Tab-separated table of C-alpha atoms in Angstrom:
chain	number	residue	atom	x	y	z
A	1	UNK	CA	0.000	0.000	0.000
A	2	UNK	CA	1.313	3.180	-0.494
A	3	UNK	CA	-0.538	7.045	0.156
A	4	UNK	CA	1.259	10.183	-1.874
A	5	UNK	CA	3.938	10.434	0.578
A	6	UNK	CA	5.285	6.935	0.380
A	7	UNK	CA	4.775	3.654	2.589
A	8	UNK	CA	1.511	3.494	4.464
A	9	UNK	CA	2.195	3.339	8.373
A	10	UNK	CA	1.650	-0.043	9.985
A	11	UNK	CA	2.051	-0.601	13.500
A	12	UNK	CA	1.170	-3.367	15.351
A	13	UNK	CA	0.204	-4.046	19.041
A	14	UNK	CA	2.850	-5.934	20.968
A	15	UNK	CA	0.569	-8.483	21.497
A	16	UNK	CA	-0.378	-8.755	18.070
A	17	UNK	CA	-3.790	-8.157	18.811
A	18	UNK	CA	-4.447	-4.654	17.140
A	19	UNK	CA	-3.144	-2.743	14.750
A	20	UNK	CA	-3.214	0.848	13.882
A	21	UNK	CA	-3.358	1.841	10.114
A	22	UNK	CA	-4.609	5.486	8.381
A	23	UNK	CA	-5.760	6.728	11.652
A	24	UNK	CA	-7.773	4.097	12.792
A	25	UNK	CA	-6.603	0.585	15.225
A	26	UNK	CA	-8.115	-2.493	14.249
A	27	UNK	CA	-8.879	-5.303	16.063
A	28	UNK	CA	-8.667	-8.827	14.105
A	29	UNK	CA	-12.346	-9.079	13.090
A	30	UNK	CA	-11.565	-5.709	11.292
A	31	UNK	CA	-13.816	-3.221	14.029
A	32	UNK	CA	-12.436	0.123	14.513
A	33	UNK	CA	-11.439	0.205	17.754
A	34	UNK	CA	-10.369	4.486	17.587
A	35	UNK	CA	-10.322	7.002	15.156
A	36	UNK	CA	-8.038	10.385	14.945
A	37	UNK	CA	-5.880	12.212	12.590
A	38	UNK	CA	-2.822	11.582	14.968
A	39	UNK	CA	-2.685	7.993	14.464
A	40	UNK	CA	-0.408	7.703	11.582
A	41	UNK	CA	2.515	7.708	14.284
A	42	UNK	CA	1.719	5.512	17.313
A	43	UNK	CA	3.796	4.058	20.005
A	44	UNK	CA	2.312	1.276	22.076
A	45	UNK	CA	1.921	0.834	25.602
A	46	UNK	CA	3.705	-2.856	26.259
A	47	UNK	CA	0.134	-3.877	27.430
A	48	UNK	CA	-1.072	-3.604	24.328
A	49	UNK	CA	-4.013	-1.108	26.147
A	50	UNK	CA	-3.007	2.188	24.811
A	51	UNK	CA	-1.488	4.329	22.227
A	52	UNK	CA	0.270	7.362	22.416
A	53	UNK	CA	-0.429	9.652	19.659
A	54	UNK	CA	1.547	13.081	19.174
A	55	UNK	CA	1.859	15.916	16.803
A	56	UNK	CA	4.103	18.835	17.532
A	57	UNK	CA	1.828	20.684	19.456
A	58	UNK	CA	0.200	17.724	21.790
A	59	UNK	CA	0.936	14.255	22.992
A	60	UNK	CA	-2.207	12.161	24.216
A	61	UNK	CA	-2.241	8.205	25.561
A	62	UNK	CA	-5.463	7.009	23.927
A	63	UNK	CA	-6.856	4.021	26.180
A	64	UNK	CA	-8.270	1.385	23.261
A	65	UNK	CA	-11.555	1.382	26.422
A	66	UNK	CA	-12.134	5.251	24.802
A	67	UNK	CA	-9.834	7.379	28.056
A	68	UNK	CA	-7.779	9.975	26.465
A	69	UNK	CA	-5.066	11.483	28.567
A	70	UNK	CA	-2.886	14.731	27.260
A	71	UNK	CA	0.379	14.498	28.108
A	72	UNK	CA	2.880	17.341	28.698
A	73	UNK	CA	5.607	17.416	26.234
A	74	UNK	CA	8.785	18.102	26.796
A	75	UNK	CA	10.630	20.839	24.485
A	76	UNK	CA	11.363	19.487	20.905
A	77	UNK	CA	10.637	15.900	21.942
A	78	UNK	CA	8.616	13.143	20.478
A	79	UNK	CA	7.488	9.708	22.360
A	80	UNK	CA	10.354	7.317	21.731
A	81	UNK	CA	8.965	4.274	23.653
A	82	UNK	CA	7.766	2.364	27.184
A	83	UNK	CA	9.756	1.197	29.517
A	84	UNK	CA	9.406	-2.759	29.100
A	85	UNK	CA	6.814	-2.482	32.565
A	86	UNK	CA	5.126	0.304	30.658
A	87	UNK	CA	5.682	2.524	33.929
A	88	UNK	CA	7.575	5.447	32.240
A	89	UNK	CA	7.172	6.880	28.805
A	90	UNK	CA	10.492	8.229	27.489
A	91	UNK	CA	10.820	10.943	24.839
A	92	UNK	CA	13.589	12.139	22.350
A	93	UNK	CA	14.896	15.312	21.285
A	94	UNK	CA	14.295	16.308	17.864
A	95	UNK	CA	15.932	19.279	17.182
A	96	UNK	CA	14.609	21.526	14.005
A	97	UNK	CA	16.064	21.183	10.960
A	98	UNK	CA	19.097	23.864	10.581
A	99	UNK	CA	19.039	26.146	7.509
């Protein structure tokens, strides 16, 4: 699949369970789970329970039960990943591109 951009983001659910494709997640029958603009770059929760979503102005954990939780961001930072317990989200710097 590809969109005008290039590759069509796939990500799947650590459990295998879900997966989150042109703004939606899936579950295996095919039901849309969620829906938002923001979901073309996901990063799992280990649990498989919840996404985080981000753009550069917000960052939100999107519970696959329907919670949605902003997050604040810190400066110039996107979500990089869970710890493996899912405790503690950790972020990297992304600095802007230099002229």
């Amino acid at each position: 699949m590809r969109e005008s951009s290039g590759w069509i983001p796939i990500t799947w659910s650590p459990d295998s369970r879900y997966v989150a494709l042109v703004g939606r997640i899936y579950d295996r029958t095919g039901k849309v789970l969620l829906e938002s603009s923001l979901l073309n770059s996901v990063t799992w929760r280990p649990d498989s329970k919840a996404v985080v979503i981000h753009d550069y102005a917000q960052v939100q954990v999107l519970g696959l039960d329907g919670t949605r939780t902003a997050l604040a961001v810190p400066d110039w930072s996107v979500p990089a990943g869970f710890l493996p317990d899912g405790r503690l989200l950790l972020f990297r710097t992304v600095y802007p591109a230099q002229p």
